[in-house]
PDB file of C-alpha atoms in Angstrom:
ATOM      1  CA  GLN Q   1      43.934 207.127 113.148  1.00 83.00           C
ATOM      2  CA  LEU Q   2      45.476 209.674 115.450  1.00 84.00           C
ATOM      3  CA  ARG Q   3      42.883 212.265 114.460  1.00 85.00           C
ATOM      4  CA  LYS Q   4      40.147 209.805 115.171  1.00 85.00           C
ATOM      5  CA  GLU Q   5      41.561 209.124 118.642  1.00 84.00           C
ATOM      6  CA  MET Q   6      41.871 212.870 119.222  1.00 88.00           C
ATOM      7  CA  PHE Q   7      38.164 213.361 118.412  1.00 86.00           C
ATOM      8  CA  GLU Q   8      37.271 210.620 120.859  1.00 87.00           C
ATOM      9  CA  ILE Q   9      39.320 212.284 123.584  1.00 88.00           C
ATOM     10  CA  GLN Q  10      37.738 215.668 122.821  1.00 88.00           C
ATOM     11  CA  LYS Q  11      34.300 214.040 123.041  1.00 87.00           C
ATOM     12  CA  LYS Q  12      35.073 212.596 126.470  1.00 88.00           C
ATOM     13  CA  ILE Q  13      36.467 215.941 127.641  1.00 89.00           C
ATOM     14  CA  GLN Q  14      33.250 217.607 126.509  1.00 87.00           C
ATOM     15  CA  GLU Q  15      31.181 215.056 128.417  1.00 87.00           C
ATOM     16  CA  LYS Q  16      33.256 215.670 131.582  1.00 88.00           C
ATOM     17  CA  GLN Q  17      32.857 219.424 131.180  1.00 88.00           C
ATOM     18  CA  ASN Q  18      29.092 218.985 130.801  1.00 87.00           C
ATOM     19  CA  PHE Q  19      29.055 216.861 133.995  1.00 88.00           C
ATOM     20  CA  ILE Q  20      31.110 219.463 135.840  1.00 89.00           C
ATOM     21  CA  SER Q  21      28.711 222.181 134.675  1.00 87.00           C
ATOM     22  CA  ALA Q  22      25.775 220.144 135.934  1.00 88.00           C
ATOM     23  CA  LEU Q  23      27.502 219.690 139.315  1.00 88.00           C
ATOM     24  CA  ASN Q  24      28.264 223.413 139.557  1.00 88.00           C
ATOM     25  CA  PHE Q  25      24.609 224.195 138.836  1.00 89.00           C
ATOM     26  CA  GLU Q  26      23.526 221.769 141.553  1.00 89.00           C
ATOM     27  CA  ILE Q  27      26.055 223.272 143.991  1.00 90.00           C
ATOM     28  CA  ASN Q  28      24.690 226.752 143.261  1.00 89.00           C
ATOM     29  CA  GLU Q  29      21.166 225.524 143.913  1.00 89.00           C
ATOM     30  CA  LEU Q  30      22.278 223.941 147.205  1.00 90.00           C
ATOM     31  CA  GLU Q  31      24.032 227.156 148.191  1.00 89.00           C
ATOM     32  CA  LYS Q  32      20.814 229.080 147.553  1.00 89.00           C
ATOM     33  CA  GLU Q  33      18.864 226.515 149.632  1.00 89.00           C
ATOM     34  CA  LYS Q  34      21.480 226.764 152.381  1.00 90.00           C
ATOM     35  CA  VAL Q  35      21.118 230.550 152.490  1.00 89.00           C
ATOM     36  CA  LYS Q  36      17.332 230.173 152.682  1.00 89.00           C
ATOM     37  CA  LEU Q  37      17.642 227.625 155.549  1.00 89.00           C
ATOM     38  CA  GLU Q  38      20.115 229.810 157.419  1.00 88.00           C
ATOM     39  CA  THR Q  39      17.758 232.757 157.075  1.00 89.00           C
ATOM     40  CA  LYS Q  40      14.844 230.638 158.247  1.00 87.00           C
ATOM     41  CA  GLU Q  41      16.925 229.333 161.172  1.00 85.00           C
ATOM     42  CA  GLU Q  42      17.807 232.873 162.193  1.00 85.00           C
ATOM     43  CA  ASP Q  43      14.144 233.870 161.994  1.00 85.00           C
ATOM     44  CA  LEU Q  44      13.139 230.874 164.110  1.00 81.00           C
ATOM     45  CA  ILE Q  45      15.802 231.687 166.729  1.00 79.00           C
ATOM     46  CA  ASN Q  46      14.612 235.284 166.920  1.00 80.00           C
ATOM     47  CA  GLU Q  47      11.031 234.084 167.213  1.00 77.00           C
ATOM     48  CA  ILE Q  48      11.982 231.694 170.061  1.00 75.00           C
ATOM     49  CA  LYS Q  49      13.840 234.499 171.816  1.00 73.00           C
ATOM     50  CA  ASN Q  50      10.861 236.816 171.499  1.00 74.00           C
ATOM     51  CA  GLU Q  51       8.369 234.200 172.662  1.00 69.00           C
ATOM     52  CA  SER Q  52      10.465 232.828 175.538  1.00 66.00           C
ATOM     53  CA  ARG Q  53      12.101 236.116 176.581  1.00 63.00           C
ATOM     54  CA  LEU Q  54      15.451 234.357 176.560  1.00 63.00           C
ATOM     55  CA  LYS Q  55      18.530 236.230 175.389  1.00 64.00           C
ATOM     56  CA  ASP Q  56      20.754 233.165 175.353  1.00 67.00           C
ATOM     57  CA  LEU Q  57      19.456 229.865 174.003  1.00 66.00           C
ATOM     58  CA  SER Q  58      22.559 227.894 174.982  1.00 66.00           C
ATOM     59  CA  SER Q  59      20.828 226.781 178.199  1.00 63.00           C
ATOM     60  CA  LEU Q  60      18.124 224.997 176.217  1.00 64.00           C
ATOM     61  CA  GLU Q  61      18.615 221.335 175.553  1.00 63.00           C
ATOM     62  CA  GLU Q  62      18.530 219.989 172.032  1.00 66.00           C
ATOM     63  CA  LYS Q  63      15.610 217.661 171.513  1.00 63.00           C
ATOM     64  CA  GLU Q  64      14.476 215.496 168.647  1.00 64.00           C
ATOM     65  CA  ILE Q  65      11.263 216.848 167.162  1.00 61.00           C
ATOM     66  CA  SER Q  66       8.691 214.572 165.653  1.00 63.00           C
ATOM     67  CA  PHE Q  67       7.291 216.270 162.568  1.00 61.00           C
ATOM     68  CA  GLU Q  68       4.330 213.928 162.653  1.00 66.00           C
ATOM     69  CA  LYS Q  69       2.808 216.197 165.313  1.00 68.00           C
ATOM     70  CA  GLU Q  70       3.870 219.388 163.599  1.00 71.00           C
ATOM     71  CA  GLU Q  71       0.321 220.369 162.619  1.00 72.00           C
ATOM     72  CA  GLU Q  72      -0.964 219.562 166.117  1.00 77.00           C
ATOM     73  CA  ASN Q  73       1.791 221.624 167.740  1.00 78.00           C
ATOM     74  CA  ALA Q  74       1.218 224.477 165.315  1.00 79.00           C
ATOM     75  CA  SER Q  75      -2.482 224.453 166.183  1.00 82.00           C
ATOM     76  CA  LEU Q  76      -1.684 224.483 169.907  1.00 83.00           C
ATOM     77  CA  ILE Q  77       0.748 227.381 169.474  1.00 81.00           C
ATOM     78  CA  LYS Q  78      -1.861 229.307 167.520  1.00 82.00           C
ATOM     79  CA  LYS Q  79      -4.417 228.676 170.274  1.00 84.00           C
ATOM     80  CA  LEU Q  80      -2.027 229.771 173.020  1.00 82.00           C
ATOM     81  CA  ARG Q  81      -1.105 232.933 171.122  1.00 79.00           C
ATOM     82  CA  LYS Q  82      -4.781 233.748 170.757  1.00 81.00           C
ATOM     83  CA  GLU Q  83      -5.281 233.301 174.507  1.00 80.00           C
ATOM     84  CA  ILE Q  84      -2.304 235.555 175.231  1.00 75.00           C
ATOM     85  CA  GLU Q  85      -3.753 238.218 172.953  1.00 74.00           C
ATOM     86  CA  THR Q  86      -7.123 237.829 174.715  1.00 77.00           C
ATOM     87  CA  ILE Q  87      -5.627 238.466 178.177  1.00 73.00           C
ATOM     88  CA  GLY Q  88      -3.699 241.448 176.829  1.00 68.00           C
ATOM     89  CA  GLY Q  89      -0.232 240.048 176.377  1.00 62.00           C
ATOM     90  CA  ILE Q  90       2.530 239.750 178.930  1.00 65.00           C
ATOM     91  CA  ASP Q  91       3.757 242.684 180.971  1.00 70.00           C
ATOM     92  CA  GLU Q  92       7.542 242.925 181.029  1.00 71.00           C
ATOM     93  CA  ASN Q  93       7.380 243.769 184.741  1.00 78.00           C
ATOM     94  CA  LEU Q  94       5.962 240.315 185.400  1.00 77.00           C
ATOM     95  CA  PHE Q  95       9.340 238.741 184.657  1.00 78.00           C
ATOM     96  CA  LYS Q  96      11.013 241.032 187.180  1.00 82.00           C
ATOM     97  CA  GLU Q  97       8.293 240.231 189.702  1.00 87.00           C
ATOM     98  CA  TYR Q  98       8.736 236.543 188.957  1.00 85.00           C
ATOM     99  CA  GLU Q  99      12.466 236.714 189.687  1.00 87.00           C
ATOM    100  CA  GLU Q 100      11.772 238.521 192.976  1.00 89.00           C
ATOM    101  CA  CYS Q 101       9.113 235.984 193.972  1.00 92.00           C
ATOM    102  CA  LYS Q 102      11.418 233.132 193.007  1.00 91.00           C
ATOM    103  CA  GLU Q 103      14.241 234.558 195.123  1.00 91.00           C
ATOM    104  CA  LYS Q 104      11.864 235.061 198.052  1.00 93.00           C
ATOM    105  CA  TYR Q 105      10.474 231.547 197.647  1.00 92.00           C
ATOM    106  CA  GLU Q 106      13.952 230.003 197.662  1.00 92.00           C
ATOM    107  CA  PHE Q 107      14.844 232.006 200.779  1.00 92.00           C
ATOM    108  CA  LEU Q 108      11.644 230.983 202.597  1.00 93.00           C
ATOM    109  CA  PHE Q 109      12.078 227.396 201.462  1.00 92.00           C
ATOM    110  CA  SER Q 110      15.582 227.314 202.939  1.00 92.00           C
ATOM    111  CA  GLN Q 111      14.207 228.860 206.147  1.00 92.00           C
ATOM    112  CA  ILE Q 112      11.489 226.209 206.330  1.00 94.00           C
ATOM    113  CA  ARG Q 113      14.071 223.494 205.801  1.00 92.00           C
ATOM    114  CA  ASP Q 114      16.238 224.931 208.583  1.00 93.00           C
ATOM    115  CA  LEU Q 115      13.189 225.184 210.868  1.00 93.00           C
ATOM    116  CA  LYS Q 116      12.241 221.580 210.189  1.00 92.00           C
ATOM    117  CA  GLU Q 117      15.785 220.503 211.010  1.00 92.00           C
ATOM    118  CA  SER Q 118      15.686 222.614 214.189  1.00 92.00           C
ATOM    119  CA  ILE Q 119      12.319 221.130 215.173  1.00 93.00           C
ATOM    120  CA  SER Q 120      13.686 217.644 214.606  1.00 92.00           C
ATOM    121  CA  SER Q 121      16.745 218.482 216.701  1.00 92.00           C
ATOM    122  CA  LEU Q 122      14.598 219.983 219.483  1.00 93.00           C
ATOM    123  CA  GLU Q 123      12.317 216.950 219.442  1.00 92.00           C
ATOM    124  CA  GLU Q 124      15.362 214.750 219.955  1.00 92.00           C
ATOM    125  CA  VAL Q 125      16.570 216.977 222.817  1.00 93.00           C
ATOM    126  CA  LYS Q 126      13.051 216.892 224.292  1.00 91.00           C
ATOM    127  CA  ARG Q 127      12.975 213.106 224.059  1.00 90.00           C
ATOM    128  CA  LYS Q 128      16.352 212.801 225.795  1.00 92.00           C
ATOM    129  CA  LEU Q 129      15.339 215.300 228.501  1.00 91.00           C
ATOM    130  CA  ASN Q 130      12.059 213.481 229.120  1.00 87.00           C
ATOM    131  CA  GLU Q 131      13.941 210.226 229.403  1.00 89.00           C
ATOM    132  CA  LYS Q 132      16.453 211.777 231.816  1.00 92.00           C
ATOM    133  CA  ILE Q 133      13.675 213.433 233.858  1.00 88.00           C
ATOM    134  CA  LYS Q 134      11.791 210.144 234.000  1.00 86.00           C
ATOM    135  CA  ASN Q 135      14.858 208.253 235.211  1.00 89.00           C
ATOM    136  CA  GLU Q 136      15.685 210.976 237.754  1.00 89.00           C
ATOM    137  CA  PHE Q 137      12.095 211.064 238.951  1.00 87.00           C
ATOM    138  CA  PHE Q 138      11.815 207.343 239.601  1.00 88.00           C
ATOM    139  CA  SER Q 139      15.245 207.247 241.214  1.00 89.00           C
ATOM    140  CA  ASN Q 140      14.473 210.176 243.546  1.00 91.00           C
ATOM    141  CA  PHE Q 141      10.935 208.945 244.193  1.00 91.00           C
ATOM    142  CA  LYS Q 142      12.289 205.644 245.424  1.00 91.00           C
ATOM    143  CA  GLU Q 143      14.763 207.410 247.727  1.00 93.00           C
ATOM    144  CA  ILE Q 144      12.129 209.866 249.008  1.00 93.00           C
ATOM    145  CA  ASN Q 145       9.721 207.014 249.677  1.00 93.00           C
ATOM    146  CA  LYS Q 146      12.367 205.236 251.729  1.00 93.00           C
ATOM    147  CA  ASN Q 147      13.221 208.381 253.740  1.00 93.00           C
ATOM    148  CA  PHE Q 148       9.528 209.172 254.214  1.00 93.00           C
ATOM    149  CA  ALA Q 149       8.873 205.779 255.792  1.00 92.00           C
ATOM    150  CA  GLU Q 150      11.898 206.211 258.114  1.00 93.00           C
ATOM    151  CA  TYR Q 151      11.001 209.740 259.258  1.00 93.00           C
ATOM    152  CA  PHE Q 152       7.341 208.813 259.732  1.00 92.00           C
ATOM    153  CA  LYS Q 153       8.290 205.837 261.880  1.00 92.00           C
ATOM    154  CA  PHE Q 154      10.724 208.005 263.886  1.00 92.00           C
ATOM    155  CA  LEU Q 155       8.237 210.833 264.476  1.00 90.00           C
ATOM    156  CA  PHE Q 156       5.361 208.492 265.401  1.00 89.00           C
ATOM    157  CA  LYS Q 157       7.572 205.895 267.114  1.00 89.00           C
ATOM    158  CA  GLY Q 158       6.083 203.253 264.861  1.00 89.00           C
ATOM    159  CA  GLY Q 159       3.445 202.975 262.199  1.00 88.00           C
ATOM    160  CA  LYS Q 160       3.781 202.761 258.449  1.00 88.00           C
ATOM    161  CA  ALA Q 161       3.768 205.285 255.620  1.00 88.00           C
ATOM    162  CA  LYS Q 162       4.461 205.150 251.901  1.00 89.00           C
ATOM    163  CA  LEU Q 163       4.039 207.041 248.646  1.00 90.00           C
ATOM    164  CA  VAL Q 164       2.222 205.351 245.774  1.00 89.00           C
ATOM    165  CA  LEU Q 165       2.331 206.389 242.119  1.00 86.00           C
ATOM    166  CA  LYS Q 166      -0.981 206.494 240.297  1.00 84.00           C
ATOM    167  CA  LYS Q 167      -0.705 206.304 236.502  1.00 80.00           C
ATOM    168  CA  GLU Q 168      -3.096 208.325 234.398  1.00 76.00           C
ATOM    169  CA  VAL Q 169      -3.341 208.849 230.636  1.00 71.00           C
ATOM    170  CA  GLU Q 170      -4.345 212.286 229.370  1.00 68.00           C
ATOM    171  CA  GLU Q 171      -7.069 212.026 226.735  1.00 66.00           C
ATOM    172  CA  GLU Q 172      -5.862 214.974 224.647  1.00 69.00           C
ATOM    173  CA  SER Q 173      -2.130 214.190 224.419  1.00 66.00           C
ATOM    174  CA  GLU Q 174      -2.363 210.481 225.297  1.00 68.00           C
ATOM    175  CA  GLU Q 175       0.736 210.960 227.478  1.00 71.00           C
ATOM    176  CA  MET Q 176       1.322 209.035 230.671  1.00 72.00           C
ATOM    177  CA  LYS Q 177       0.945 211.214 233.761  1.00 77.00           C
ATOM    178  CA  TYR Q 178       1.708 210.256 237.338  1.00 76.00           C
ATOM    179  CA  GLY Q 179      -0.081 211.263 240.509  1.00 84.00           C
ATOM    180  CA  VAL Q 180       1.176 210.640 244.039  1.00 86.00           C
ATOM    181  CA  GLU Q 181      -0.973 209.324 246.858  1.00 86.00           C
ATOM    182  CA  ILE Q 182       0.143 209.308 250.491  1.00 87.00           C
ATOM    183  CA  TYR Q 183      -0.679 206.347 252.720  1.00 86.00           C
ATOM    184  CA  ALA Q 184      -0.075 206.925 256.446  1.00 86.00           C
ATOM    185  CA  LYS Q 185      -0.937 204.640 259.353  1.00 87.00           C
ATOM    186  CA  PRO Q 186       0.135 205.795 262.836  1.00 87.00           C
ATOM    187  CA  PRO Q 187       0.677 203.022 265.400  1.00 87.00           C
ATOM    188  CA  GLY Q 188      -2.503 201.751 267.072  1.00 81.00           C
ATOM    189  CA  LYS Q 189      -4.857 203.414 264.588  1.00 78.00           C
ATOM    190  CA  LYS Q 190      -6.872 202.168 261.658  1.00 75.00           C
ATOM    191  CA  ILE Q 191      -6.987 205.040 259.221  1.00 68.00           C
ATOM    192  CA  LYS Q 192      -9.381 205.088 256.274  1.00 62.00           C
ATOM    193  CA  ASN Q 193      -8.455 208.522 254.917  1.00 66.00           C
ATOM    194  CA  ILE Q 194      -6.273 211.494 255.789  1.00 70.00           C
ATOM    195  CA  GLN Q 195      -9.220 213.348 257.332  1.00 74.00           C
ATOM    196  CA  SER Q 196      -9.194 210.774 260.151  1.00 78.00           C
ATOM    197  CA  LEU Q 197      -5.803 212.103 261.343  1.00 81.00           C
ATOM    198  CA  SER Q 198      -5.617 214.742 264.024  1.00 81.00           C
ATOM    199  CA  GLY Q 199      -4.042 218.147 263.390  1.00 80.00           C
ATOM    200  CA  GLY Q 200      -0.775 217.093 265.014  1.00 80.00           C
ATOM    201  CA  GLU Q 201      -0.702 213.815 263.072  1.00 85.00           C
ATOM    202  CA  LYS Q 202      -1.276 215.658 259.810  1.00 85.00           C
ATOM    203  CA  ALA Q 203       1.550 218.061 260.674  1.00 87.00           C
ATOM    204  CA  LEU Q 204       3.930 215.194 261.545  1.00 89.00           C
ATOM    205  CA  THR Q 205       3.061 213.345 258.326  1.00 89.00           C
ATOM    206  CA  SER Q 206       3.684 216.503 256.286  1.00 90.00           C
ATOM    207  CA  LEU Q 207       6.985 217.107 258.085  1.00 92.00           C
ATOM    208  CA  ALA Q 208       8.067 213.534 257.472  1.00 93.00           C
ATOM    209  CA  LEU Q 209       7.465 214.002 253.727  1.00 93.00           C
ATOM    210  CA  ILE Q 210       9.188 217.403 253.632  1.00 93.00           C
ATOM    211  CA  PHE Q 211      12.241 216.093 255.485  1.00 94.00           C
ATOM    212  CA  ALA Q 212      12.364 213.052 253.197  1.00 94.00           C
ATOM    213  CA  ILE Q 213      12.540 215.386 250.172  1.00 93.00           C
ATOM    214  CA  LEU Q 214      15.160 217.616 251.840  1.00 93.00           C
ATOM    215  CA  LYS Q 215      17.342 214.641 252.698  1.00 92.00           C
ATOM    216  CA  THR Q 216      17.184 213.361 249.115  1.00 91.00           C
ATOM    217  CA  LYS Q 217      17.797 216.726 247.401  1.00 87.00           C
ATOM    218  CA  LYS Q 218      19.650 218.986 249.824  1.00 89.00           C
ATOM    219  CA  PRO Q 219      18.932 222.695 249.126  1.00 90.00           C
ATOM    220  CA  PRO Q 220      21.317 225.417 250.366  1.00 91.00           C
ATOM    221  CA  PHE Q 221      18.776 226.749 252.879  1.00 90.00           C
ATOM    222  CA  VAL Q 222      15.177 226.152 253.999  1.00 93.00           C
ATOM    223  CA  ILE Q 223      12.628 228.477 255.615  1.00 94.00           C
ATOM    224  CA  LEU Q 224      10.111 226.875 257.999  1.00 92.00           C
ATOM    225  CA  ASP Q 225       7.263 229.061 259.262  1.00 93.00           C
ATOM    226  CA  GLU Q 226       5.721 227.723 262.508  1.00 90.00           C
ATOM    227  CA  VAL Q 227       5.633 224.126 261.327  1.00 88.00           C
ATOM    228  CA  ASP Q 228       5.694 223.019 264.977  1.00 86.00           C
ATOM    229  CA  ALA Q 229       2.697 225.098 266.098  1.00 86.00           C
ATOM    230  CA  SER Q 230       0.421 222.058 266.578  1.00 83.00           C
ATOM    231  CA  LEU Q 231       3.068 219.745 268.099  1.00 85.00           C
ATOM    232  CA  ASP Q 232       3.354 218.853 271.776  1.00 85.00           C
ATOM    233  CA  GLU Q 233       6.661 218.848 273.642  1.00 87.00           C
ATOM    234  CA  LEU Q 234       7.490 215.188 272.910  1.00 89.00           C
ATOM    235  CA  ASN Q 235       6.919 215.529 269.174  1.00 88.00           C
ATOM    236  CA  SER Q 236       8.801 218.812 269.199  1.00 88.00           C
ATOM    237  CA  LEU Q 237      11.827 216.999 270.651  1.00 91.00           C
ATOM    238  CA  ARG Q 238      11.700 214.457 267.833  1.00 90.00           C
ATOM    239  CA  LEU Q 239      11.417 217.276 265.295  1.00 90.00           C
ATOM    240  CA  ALA Q 240      14.426 218.986 266.891  1.00 90.00           C
ATOM    241  CA  GLU Q 241      16.518 215.809 266.493  1.00 92.00           C
ATOM    242  CA  ILE Q 242      15.740 215.678 262.747  1.00 92.00           C
ATOM    243  CA  LEU Q 243      16.574 219.370 262.366  1.00 91.00           C
ATOM    244  CA  LYS Q 244      19.931 218.857 264.084  1.00 90.00           C
ATOM    245  CA  GLU Q 245      20.738 216.027 261.691  1.00 91.00           C
ATOM    246  CA  LEU Q 246      19.752 217.921 258.533  1.00 91.00           C
ATOM    247  CA  ALA Q 247      21.361 221.181 259.729  1.00 90.00           C
ATOM    248  CA  LYS Q 248      24.788 219.607 259.185  1.00 89.00           C
ATOM    249  CA  LYS Q 249      24.329 220.157 255.412  1.00 90.00           C
ATOM    250  CA  ILE Q 250      21.350 222.545 255.187  1.00 92.00           C
ATOM    251  CA  GLN Q 251      20.904 225.979 256.703  1.00 93.00           C
ATOM    252  CA  PHE Q 252      17.490 226.389 258.349  1.00 93.00           C
ATOM    253  CA  ILE Q 253      15.655 229.637 259.031  1.00 93.00           C
ATOM    254  CA  ILE Q 254      12.784 228.826 261.406  1.00 92.00           C
ATOM    255  CA  VAL Q 255       9.947 231.074 262.570  1.00 93.00           C
ATOM    256  CA  THR Q 256       8.657 229.573 265.815  1.00 91.00           C
ATOM    257  CA  HIS Q 257       7.326 230.128 269.330  1.00 89.00           C
ATOM    258  CA  ASN Q 258       8.222 226.607 270.444  1.00 89.00           C
ATOM    259  CA  LEU Q 259      10.902 226.646 273.158  1.00 89.00           C
ATOM    260  CA  VAL Q 260      12.148 223.162 272.241  1.00 89.00           C
ATOM    261  CA  THR Q 261      12.766 224.264 268.652  1.00 88.00           C
ATOM    262  CA  ILE Q 262      14.393 227.492 269.851  1.00 89.00           C
ATOM    263  CA  GLU Q 263      16.898 225.479 271.904  1.00 88.00           C
ATOM    264  CA  THR Q 264      18.145 223.750 268.731  1.00 87.00           C
ATOM    265  CA  ALA Q 265      19.116 227.020 267.048  1.00 89.00           C
ATOM    266  CA  SER Q 266      22.666 228.395 266.902  1.00 88.00           C
ATOM    267  CA  CYS Q 267      21.511 231.991 266.436  1.00 90.00           C
ATOM    268  CA  LEU Q 268      18.307 233.671 267.686  1.00 91.00           C
ATOM    269  CA  TYR Q 269      16.498 236.770 266.429  1.00 91.00           C
ATOM    270  CA  GLY Q 270      13.731 237.936 268.726  1.00 89.00           C
ATOM    271  CA  VAL Q 271      11.149 240.601 267.907  1.00 86.00           C
ATOM    272  CA  THR Q 272       9.713 242.592 270.837  1.00 85.00           C
ATOM    273  CA  MET Q 273       7.407 245.561 271.062  1.00 84.00           C
ATOM    274  CA  ASP Q 274       7.686 248.313 273.653  1.00 80.00           C
ATOM    275  CA  LYS Q 275       4.866 250.293 275.237  1.00 79.00           C
ATOM    276  CA  GLU Q 276       4.852 252.779 272.373  1.00 80.00           C
ATOM    277  CA  GLY Q 277       4.208 249.983 269.838  1.00 82.00           C
ATOM    278  CA  ILE Q 278       7.640 250.113 268.219  1.00 85.00           C
ATOM    279  CA  SER Q 279       9.160 246.755 267.257  1.00 86.00           C
ATOM    280  CA  GLN Q 280      12.746 245.965 268.192  1.00 86.00           C
ATOM    281  CA  ILE Q 281      14.934 243.085 267.031  1.00 87.00           C
ATOM    282  CA  ILE Q 282      17.264 241.358 269.477  1.00 87.00           C
ATOM    283  CA  SER Q 283      19.853 238.883 268.248  1.00 88.00           C
ATOM    284  CA  LEU Q 284      21.676 236.247 270.279  1.00 87.00           C
ATOM    285  CA  LYS Q 285      24.321 233.813 269.143  1.00 87.00           C
ATOM    286  CA  LEU Q 286      24.367 230.511 271.041  1.00 79.00           C
ATOM    287  CA  ASP Q 287      27.548 228.528 271.585  1.00 67.00           C
ATOM    288  CA  ARG Q 288      27.234 224.837 270.695  1.00 57.00           C
ATOM    289  CA  ILE Q 289      29.604 222.134 271.895  1.00 45.00           C
TER     290      ILE Q 289
END
């Protein structure tokens, strides 16, 4: 009985050994297949490196490949390789040139971006300046118009004068532009246009406008060259009164032959010429109380 049991055990051991042998054979076959796959993988990696000119493939993302399109992809690769061979392959210098062009492109792109930002910033500054200029213009125009009416009335001892804005739109830029028209009506006259004024009236109107501007925006000094040449004595006296008023905050340099205007000055410079034709300058400082 014991011998019989021993034979049964030996039989089972033999079966296990046969199973183990079969497993070892299968393992060996899998090892061989593994070596083949590893070799094929290495060949594929080298092929990818050669085709893509990449030394390190770690930057490439892993993607699922659909083997259903394997034949289609293989055909496309074959076609592309044939085209590359037709054009003569790829010059290694092209990759260097590509890197240089890429670097230059990125630099120029950053420059363009900075320029666009600068343009946007300048446009904003321009908008703010235009708004400020517009506000300043209308504010000063209103003040000048008021002073113009006052000086005109003083110089003519009556009458009316005003400045009128005329709006115009430029066709090219479609921007609003303003023109200024002068309306002047001396007392006792019906004026249709500025040509109806006499020489003296034109001069007085011009002086009224100039003095209105000077009173609004006071410059450090003003040069007047014979502005009183066409004025009579009475109008010259009125002009002298305005000059005295403005001279408190503005220095005037006046070229004139008018005695009334000369009397308003605090310092005189006279030019004379002797018999030999040589000019001499004589200065005189006048005391004012």
